[in-house]
PDB file of C-alpha atoms and ligand atoms in Angstrom:
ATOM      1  CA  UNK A 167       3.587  10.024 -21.824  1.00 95.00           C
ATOM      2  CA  UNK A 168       4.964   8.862 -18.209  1.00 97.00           C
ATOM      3  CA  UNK A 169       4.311  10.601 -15.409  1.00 97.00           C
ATOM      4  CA  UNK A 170       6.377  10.688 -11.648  1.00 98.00           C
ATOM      5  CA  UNK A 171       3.737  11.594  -8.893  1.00 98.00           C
ATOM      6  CA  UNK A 172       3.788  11.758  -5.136  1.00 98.00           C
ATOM      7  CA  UNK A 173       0.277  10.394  -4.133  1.00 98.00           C
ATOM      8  CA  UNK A 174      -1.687   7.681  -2.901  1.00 98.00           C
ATOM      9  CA  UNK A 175      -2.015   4.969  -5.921  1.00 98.00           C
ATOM     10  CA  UNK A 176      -5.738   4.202  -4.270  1.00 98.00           C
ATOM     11  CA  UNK A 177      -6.786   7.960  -5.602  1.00 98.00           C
ATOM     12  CA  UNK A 178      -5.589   7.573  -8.918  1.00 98.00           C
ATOM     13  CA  UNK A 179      -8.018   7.760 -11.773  1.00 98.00           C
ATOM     14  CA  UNK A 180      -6.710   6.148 -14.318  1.00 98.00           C
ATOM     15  CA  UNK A 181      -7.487   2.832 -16.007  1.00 98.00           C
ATOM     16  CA  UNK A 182      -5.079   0.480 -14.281  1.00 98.00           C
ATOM     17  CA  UNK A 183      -3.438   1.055 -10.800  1.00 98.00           C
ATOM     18  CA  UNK A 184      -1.009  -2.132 -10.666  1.00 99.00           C
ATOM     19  CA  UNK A 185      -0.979  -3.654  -6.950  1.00 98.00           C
ATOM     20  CA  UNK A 186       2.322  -4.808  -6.023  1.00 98.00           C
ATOM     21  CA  UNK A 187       0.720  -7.992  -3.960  1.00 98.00           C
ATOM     22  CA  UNK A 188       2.131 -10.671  -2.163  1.00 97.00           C
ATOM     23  CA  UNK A 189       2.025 -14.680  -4.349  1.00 98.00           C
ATOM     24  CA  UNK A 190      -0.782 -15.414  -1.938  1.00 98.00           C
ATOM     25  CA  UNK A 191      -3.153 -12.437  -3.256  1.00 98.00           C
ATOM     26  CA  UNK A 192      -5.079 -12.453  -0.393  1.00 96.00           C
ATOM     27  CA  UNK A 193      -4.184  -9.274   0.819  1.00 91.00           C
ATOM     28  CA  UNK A 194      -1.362  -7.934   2.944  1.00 91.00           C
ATOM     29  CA  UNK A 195       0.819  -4.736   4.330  1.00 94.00           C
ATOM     30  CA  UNK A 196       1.846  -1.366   2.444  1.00 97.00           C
ATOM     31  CA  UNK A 197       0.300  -0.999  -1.366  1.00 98.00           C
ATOM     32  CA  UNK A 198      -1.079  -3.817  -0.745  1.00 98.00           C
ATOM     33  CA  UNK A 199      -3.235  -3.188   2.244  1.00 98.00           C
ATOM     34  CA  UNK A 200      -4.110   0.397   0.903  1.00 98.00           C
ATOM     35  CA  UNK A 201      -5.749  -0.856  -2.164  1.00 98.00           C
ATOM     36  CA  UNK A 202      -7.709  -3.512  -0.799  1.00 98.00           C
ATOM     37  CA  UNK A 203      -9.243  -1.128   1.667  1.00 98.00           C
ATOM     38  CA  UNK A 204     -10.183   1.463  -0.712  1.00 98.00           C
ATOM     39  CA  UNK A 205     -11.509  -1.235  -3.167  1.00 98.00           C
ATOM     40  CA  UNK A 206     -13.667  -3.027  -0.677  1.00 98.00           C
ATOM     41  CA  UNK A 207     -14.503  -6.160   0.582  1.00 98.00           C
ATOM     42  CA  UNK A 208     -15.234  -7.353  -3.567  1.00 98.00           C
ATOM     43  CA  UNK A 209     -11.774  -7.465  -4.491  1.00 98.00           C
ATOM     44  CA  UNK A 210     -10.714  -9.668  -1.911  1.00 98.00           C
ATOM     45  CA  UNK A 211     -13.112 -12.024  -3.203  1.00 98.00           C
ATOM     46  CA  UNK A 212     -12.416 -11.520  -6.719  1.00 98.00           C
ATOM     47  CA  UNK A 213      -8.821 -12.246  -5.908  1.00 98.00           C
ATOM     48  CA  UNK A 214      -9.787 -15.680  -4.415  1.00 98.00           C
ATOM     49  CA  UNK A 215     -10.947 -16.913  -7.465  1.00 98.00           C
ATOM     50  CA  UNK A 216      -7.368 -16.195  -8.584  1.00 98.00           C
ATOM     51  CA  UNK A 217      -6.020 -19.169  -6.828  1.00 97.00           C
ATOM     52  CA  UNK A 218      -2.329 -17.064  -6.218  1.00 98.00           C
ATOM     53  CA  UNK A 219       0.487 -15.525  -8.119  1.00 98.00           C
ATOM     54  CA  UNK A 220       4.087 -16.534  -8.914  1.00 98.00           C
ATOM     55  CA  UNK A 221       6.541 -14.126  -8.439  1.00 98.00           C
ATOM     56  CA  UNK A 222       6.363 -11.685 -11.780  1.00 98.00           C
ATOM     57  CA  UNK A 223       3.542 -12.716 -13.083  1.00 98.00           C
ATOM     58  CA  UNK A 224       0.484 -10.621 -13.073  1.00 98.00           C
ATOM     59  CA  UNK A 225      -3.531 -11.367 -12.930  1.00 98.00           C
ATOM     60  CA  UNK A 226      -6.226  -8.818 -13.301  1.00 98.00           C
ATOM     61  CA  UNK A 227      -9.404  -8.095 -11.481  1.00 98.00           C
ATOM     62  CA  UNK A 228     -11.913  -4.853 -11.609  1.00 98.00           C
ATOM     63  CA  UNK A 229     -11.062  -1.771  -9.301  1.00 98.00           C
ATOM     64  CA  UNK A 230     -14.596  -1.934  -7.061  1.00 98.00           C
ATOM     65  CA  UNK A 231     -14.489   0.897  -5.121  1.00 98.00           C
ATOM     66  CA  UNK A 232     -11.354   2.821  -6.507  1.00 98.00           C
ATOM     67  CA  UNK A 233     -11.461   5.167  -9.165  1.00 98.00           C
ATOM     68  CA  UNK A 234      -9.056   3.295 -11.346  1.00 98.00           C
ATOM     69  CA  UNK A 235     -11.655   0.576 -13.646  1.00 98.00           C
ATOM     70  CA  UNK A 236      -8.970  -2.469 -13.191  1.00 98.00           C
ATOM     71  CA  UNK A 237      -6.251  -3.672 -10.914  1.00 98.00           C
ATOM     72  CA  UNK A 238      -3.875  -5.629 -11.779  1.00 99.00           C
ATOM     73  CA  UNK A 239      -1.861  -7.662  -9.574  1.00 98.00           C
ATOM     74  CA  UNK A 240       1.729  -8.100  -9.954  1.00 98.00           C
ATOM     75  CA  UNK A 241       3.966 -10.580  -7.099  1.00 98.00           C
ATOM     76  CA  UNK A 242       7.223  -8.822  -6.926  1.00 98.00           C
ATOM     77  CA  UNK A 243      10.443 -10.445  -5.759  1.00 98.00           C
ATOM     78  CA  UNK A 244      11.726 -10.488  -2.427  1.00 98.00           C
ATOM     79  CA  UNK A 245      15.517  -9.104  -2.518  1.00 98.00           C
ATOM     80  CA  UNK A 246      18.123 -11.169  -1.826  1.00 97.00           C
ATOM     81  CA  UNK A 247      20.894  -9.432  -2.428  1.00 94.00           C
ATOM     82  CA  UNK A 248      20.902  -9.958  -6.301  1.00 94.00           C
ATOM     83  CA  UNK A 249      21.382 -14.277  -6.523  1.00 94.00           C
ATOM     84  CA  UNK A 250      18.351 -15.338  -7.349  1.00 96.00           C
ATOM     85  CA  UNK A 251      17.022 -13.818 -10.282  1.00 98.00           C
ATOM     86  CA  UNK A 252      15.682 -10.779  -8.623  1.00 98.00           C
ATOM     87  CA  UNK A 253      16.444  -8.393 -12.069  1.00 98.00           C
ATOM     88  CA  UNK A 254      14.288 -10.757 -14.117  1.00 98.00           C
ATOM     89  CA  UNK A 255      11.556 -11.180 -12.235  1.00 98.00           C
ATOM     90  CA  UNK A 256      11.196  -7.633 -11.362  1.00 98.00           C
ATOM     91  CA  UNK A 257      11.201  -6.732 -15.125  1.00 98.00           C
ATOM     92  CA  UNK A 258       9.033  -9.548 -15.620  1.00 98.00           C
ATOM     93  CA  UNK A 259       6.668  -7.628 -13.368  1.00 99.00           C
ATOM     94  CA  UNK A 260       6.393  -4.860 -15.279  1.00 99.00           C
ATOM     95  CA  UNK A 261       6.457  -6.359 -18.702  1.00 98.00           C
ATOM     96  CA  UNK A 262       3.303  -8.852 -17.842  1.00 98.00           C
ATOM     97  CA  UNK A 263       1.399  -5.952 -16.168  1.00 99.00           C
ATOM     98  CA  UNK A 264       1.737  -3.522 -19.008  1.00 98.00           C
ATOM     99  CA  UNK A 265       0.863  -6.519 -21.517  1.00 98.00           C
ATOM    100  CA  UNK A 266      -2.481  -7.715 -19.397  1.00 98.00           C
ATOM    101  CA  UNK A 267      -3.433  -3.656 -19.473  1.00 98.00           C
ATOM    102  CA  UNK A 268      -2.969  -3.466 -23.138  1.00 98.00           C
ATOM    103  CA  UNK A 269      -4.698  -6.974 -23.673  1.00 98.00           C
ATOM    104  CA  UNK A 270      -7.958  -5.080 -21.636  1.00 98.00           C
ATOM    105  CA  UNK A 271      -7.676  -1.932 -23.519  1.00 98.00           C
ATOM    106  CA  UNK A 272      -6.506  -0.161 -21.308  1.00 98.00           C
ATOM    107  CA  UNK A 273      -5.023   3.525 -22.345  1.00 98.00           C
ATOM    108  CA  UNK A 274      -3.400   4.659 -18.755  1.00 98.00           C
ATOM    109  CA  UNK A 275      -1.723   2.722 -15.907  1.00 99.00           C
ATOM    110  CA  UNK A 276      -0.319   3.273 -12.615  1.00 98.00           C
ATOM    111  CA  UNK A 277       2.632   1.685 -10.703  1.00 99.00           C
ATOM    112  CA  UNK A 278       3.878   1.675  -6.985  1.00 98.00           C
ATOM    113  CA  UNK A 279       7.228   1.031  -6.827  1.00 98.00           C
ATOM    114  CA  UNK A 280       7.007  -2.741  -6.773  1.00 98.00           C
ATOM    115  CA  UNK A 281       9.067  -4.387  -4.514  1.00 98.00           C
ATOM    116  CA  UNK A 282      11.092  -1.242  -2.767  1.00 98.00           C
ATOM    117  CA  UNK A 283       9.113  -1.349   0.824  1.00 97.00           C
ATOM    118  CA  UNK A 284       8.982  -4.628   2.798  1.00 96.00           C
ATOM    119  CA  UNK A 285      10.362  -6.882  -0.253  1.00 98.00           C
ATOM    120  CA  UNK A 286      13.543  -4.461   0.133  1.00 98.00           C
ATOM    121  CA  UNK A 287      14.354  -4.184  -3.528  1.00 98.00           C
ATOM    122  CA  UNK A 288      17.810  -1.445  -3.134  1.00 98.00           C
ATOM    123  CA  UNK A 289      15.038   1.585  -4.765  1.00 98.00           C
ATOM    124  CA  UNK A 290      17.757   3.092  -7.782  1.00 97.00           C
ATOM    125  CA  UNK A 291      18.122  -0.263  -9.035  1.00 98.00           C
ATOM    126  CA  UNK A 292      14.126  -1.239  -9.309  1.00 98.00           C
ATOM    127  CA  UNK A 293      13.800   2.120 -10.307  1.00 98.00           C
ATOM    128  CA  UNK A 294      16.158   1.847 -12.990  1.00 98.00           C
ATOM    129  CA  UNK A 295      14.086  -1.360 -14.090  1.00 98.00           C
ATOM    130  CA  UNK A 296      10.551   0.313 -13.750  1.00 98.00           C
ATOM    131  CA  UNK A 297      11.977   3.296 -16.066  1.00 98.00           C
ATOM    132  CA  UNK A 298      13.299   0.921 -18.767  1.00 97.00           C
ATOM    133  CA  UNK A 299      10.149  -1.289 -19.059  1.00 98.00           C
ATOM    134  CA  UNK A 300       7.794   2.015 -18.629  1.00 98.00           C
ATOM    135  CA  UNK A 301      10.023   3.722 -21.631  1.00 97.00           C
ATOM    136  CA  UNK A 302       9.445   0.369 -23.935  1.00 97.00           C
ATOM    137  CA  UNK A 303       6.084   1.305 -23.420  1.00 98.00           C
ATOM    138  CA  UNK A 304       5.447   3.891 -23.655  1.00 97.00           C
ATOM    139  CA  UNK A 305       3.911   4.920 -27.081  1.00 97.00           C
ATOM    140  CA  UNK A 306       1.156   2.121 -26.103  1.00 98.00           C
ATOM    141  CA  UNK A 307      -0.171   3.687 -23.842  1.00 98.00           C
ATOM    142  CA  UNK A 308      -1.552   7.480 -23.397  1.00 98.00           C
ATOM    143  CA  UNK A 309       0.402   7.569 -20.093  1.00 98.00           C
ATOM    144  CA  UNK A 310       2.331   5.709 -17.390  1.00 98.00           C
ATOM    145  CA  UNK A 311       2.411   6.623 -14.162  1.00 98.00           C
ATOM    146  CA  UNK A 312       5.111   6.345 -11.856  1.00 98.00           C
ATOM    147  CA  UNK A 313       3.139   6.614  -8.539  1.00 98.00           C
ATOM    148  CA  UNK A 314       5.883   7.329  -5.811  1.00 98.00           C
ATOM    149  CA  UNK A 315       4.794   7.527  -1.482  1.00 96.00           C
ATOM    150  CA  UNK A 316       7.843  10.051  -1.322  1.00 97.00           C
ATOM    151  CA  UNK A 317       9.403  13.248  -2.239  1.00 98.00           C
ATOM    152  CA  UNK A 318      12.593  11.381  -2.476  1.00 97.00           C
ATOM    153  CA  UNK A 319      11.281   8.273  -4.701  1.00 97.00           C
ATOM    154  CA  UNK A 320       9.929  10.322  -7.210  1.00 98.00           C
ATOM    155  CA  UNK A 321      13.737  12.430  -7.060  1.00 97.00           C
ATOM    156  CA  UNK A 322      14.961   9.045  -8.299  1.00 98.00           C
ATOM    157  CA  UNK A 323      12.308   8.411 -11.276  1.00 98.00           C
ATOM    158  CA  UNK A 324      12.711  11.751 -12.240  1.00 97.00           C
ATOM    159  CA  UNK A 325      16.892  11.356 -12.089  1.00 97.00           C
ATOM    160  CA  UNK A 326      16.728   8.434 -14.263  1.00 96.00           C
ATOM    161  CA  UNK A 327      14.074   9.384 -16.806  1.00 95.00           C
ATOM    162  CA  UNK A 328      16.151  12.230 -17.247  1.00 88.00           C
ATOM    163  CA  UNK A 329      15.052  16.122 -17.881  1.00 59.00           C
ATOM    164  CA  UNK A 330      11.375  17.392 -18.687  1.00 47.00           C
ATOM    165  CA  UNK A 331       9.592  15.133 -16.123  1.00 53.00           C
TER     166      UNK A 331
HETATM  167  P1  ADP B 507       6.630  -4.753  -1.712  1.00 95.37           P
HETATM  168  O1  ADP B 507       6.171  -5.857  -0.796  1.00 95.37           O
HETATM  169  O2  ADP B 507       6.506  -5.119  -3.184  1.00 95.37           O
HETATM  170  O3  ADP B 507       7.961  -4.220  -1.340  1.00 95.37           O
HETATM  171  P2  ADP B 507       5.245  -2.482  -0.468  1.00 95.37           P
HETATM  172  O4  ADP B 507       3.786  -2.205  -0.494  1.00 95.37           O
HETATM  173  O5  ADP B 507       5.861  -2.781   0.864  1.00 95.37           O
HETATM  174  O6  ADP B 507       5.503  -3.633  -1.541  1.00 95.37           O
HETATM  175  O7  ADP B 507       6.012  -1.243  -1.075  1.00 95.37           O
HETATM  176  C1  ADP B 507       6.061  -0.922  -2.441  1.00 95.37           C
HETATM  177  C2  ADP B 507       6.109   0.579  -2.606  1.00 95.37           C
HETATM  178  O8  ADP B 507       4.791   1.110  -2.477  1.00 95.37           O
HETATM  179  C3  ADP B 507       6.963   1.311  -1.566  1.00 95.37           C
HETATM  180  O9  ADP B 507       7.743   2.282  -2.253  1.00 95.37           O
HETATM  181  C4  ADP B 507       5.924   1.990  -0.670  1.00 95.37           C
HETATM  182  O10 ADP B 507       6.420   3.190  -0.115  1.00 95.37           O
HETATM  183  C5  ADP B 507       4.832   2.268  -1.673  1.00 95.37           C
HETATM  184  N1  ADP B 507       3.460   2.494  -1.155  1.00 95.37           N
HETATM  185  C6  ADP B 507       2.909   2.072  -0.001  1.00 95.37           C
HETATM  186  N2  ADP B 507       1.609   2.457   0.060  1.00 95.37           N
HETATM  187  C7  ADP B 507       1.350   3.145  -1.088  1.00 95.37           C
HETATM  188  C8  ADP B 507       0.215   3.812  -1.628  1.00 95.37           C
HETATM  189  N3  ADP B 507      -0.946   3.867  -0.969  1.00 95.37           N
HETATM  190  N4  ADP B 507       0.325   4.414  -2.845  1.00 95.37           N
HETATM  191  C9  ADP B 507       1.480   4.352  -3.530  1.00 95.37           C
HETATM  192  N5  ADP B 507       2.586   3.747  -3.086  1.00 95.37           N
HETATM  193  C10 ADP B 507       2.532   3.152  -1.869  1.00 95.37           C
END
């Protein structure tokens, strides 16, 4: 099943909340900030040990203090203005995130949308990408979750997933 909510991805309980980090993993602004705040001190730490991220690939450490039991971490790219890849690598995101989830058994995961804030993804087209990848999916898992920080995101997830959402 996928899901389009309007909350705060640090209250979600489901198995995975997907953190849509910076290559550094040490922490940063927007999702980002959120979910190492509500996770605790721990998860910086654990995502030390990590030694970074490249841009679409994805690394996985427990939740702490959240409610979720994992999260994995996922370095989006940076828009600029379509030349370098930024399609790909964006799908990449999603593809290795829902693959580490399903290698760690987990049944339910929840995405920001990666890239849209301070990376500046243009939001239809990621979203476009996010729906595709959650659709292939989607009978793997018992649900998705598009977890939107607006009214108007979760317009466009809804809009492209089509009626019934
Ligand atoms: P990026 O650097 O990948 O662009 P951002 O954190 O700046 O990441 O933004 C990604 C998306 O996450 C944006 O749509 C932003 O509105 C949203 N967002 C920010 N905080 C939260 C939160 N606590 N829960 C869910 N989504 C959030």
């Amino acid at each position: 099943m996928i899901k389009v909510l309007v909350a705060d991805i640090t209250r979600l309980r489901v198995d995975a909340v997907v953190n849509a980090a910076n290559s550094s993993l040490l922490g940063g602004g927007g999702v980002d900030g959120a979910i190492h705040r509500a996770a605790g001190p721990e998860l910086l730490k654990a995502c030390r040990a990590l030694h970074g991220c490249a841009t679409g690939e994805a690394k996985i450490t427990p939740a702490f203090n959240l409610p979720a039991h994992w999260v994995i971490h996922t370095v989006g790219p940076v828009w600029h203005n379509g030349t370098e890849g930024e399609p790909r690598l964006l799908e990449n995101c999603y593809r290795n995130s829902l693959e580490l989830a399903l290698e760690n058994g987990a049944q339910s995961i929840a995405f920001p949308a990666i890239s849209t804030g301070i990376y500046g993804y243009p939001k239809a087209q990621a979203v476009a990408i996010a729906c595709a990848l959650m659709g292939e999916y989607m009978a793997r898992f018992k649900s998705i979750t598009a977890c939107c920080f607006s009214e108007g995101d979760a317009s466009l997830y809804r809009r492209e997933l089509g009626g019934g959402i």
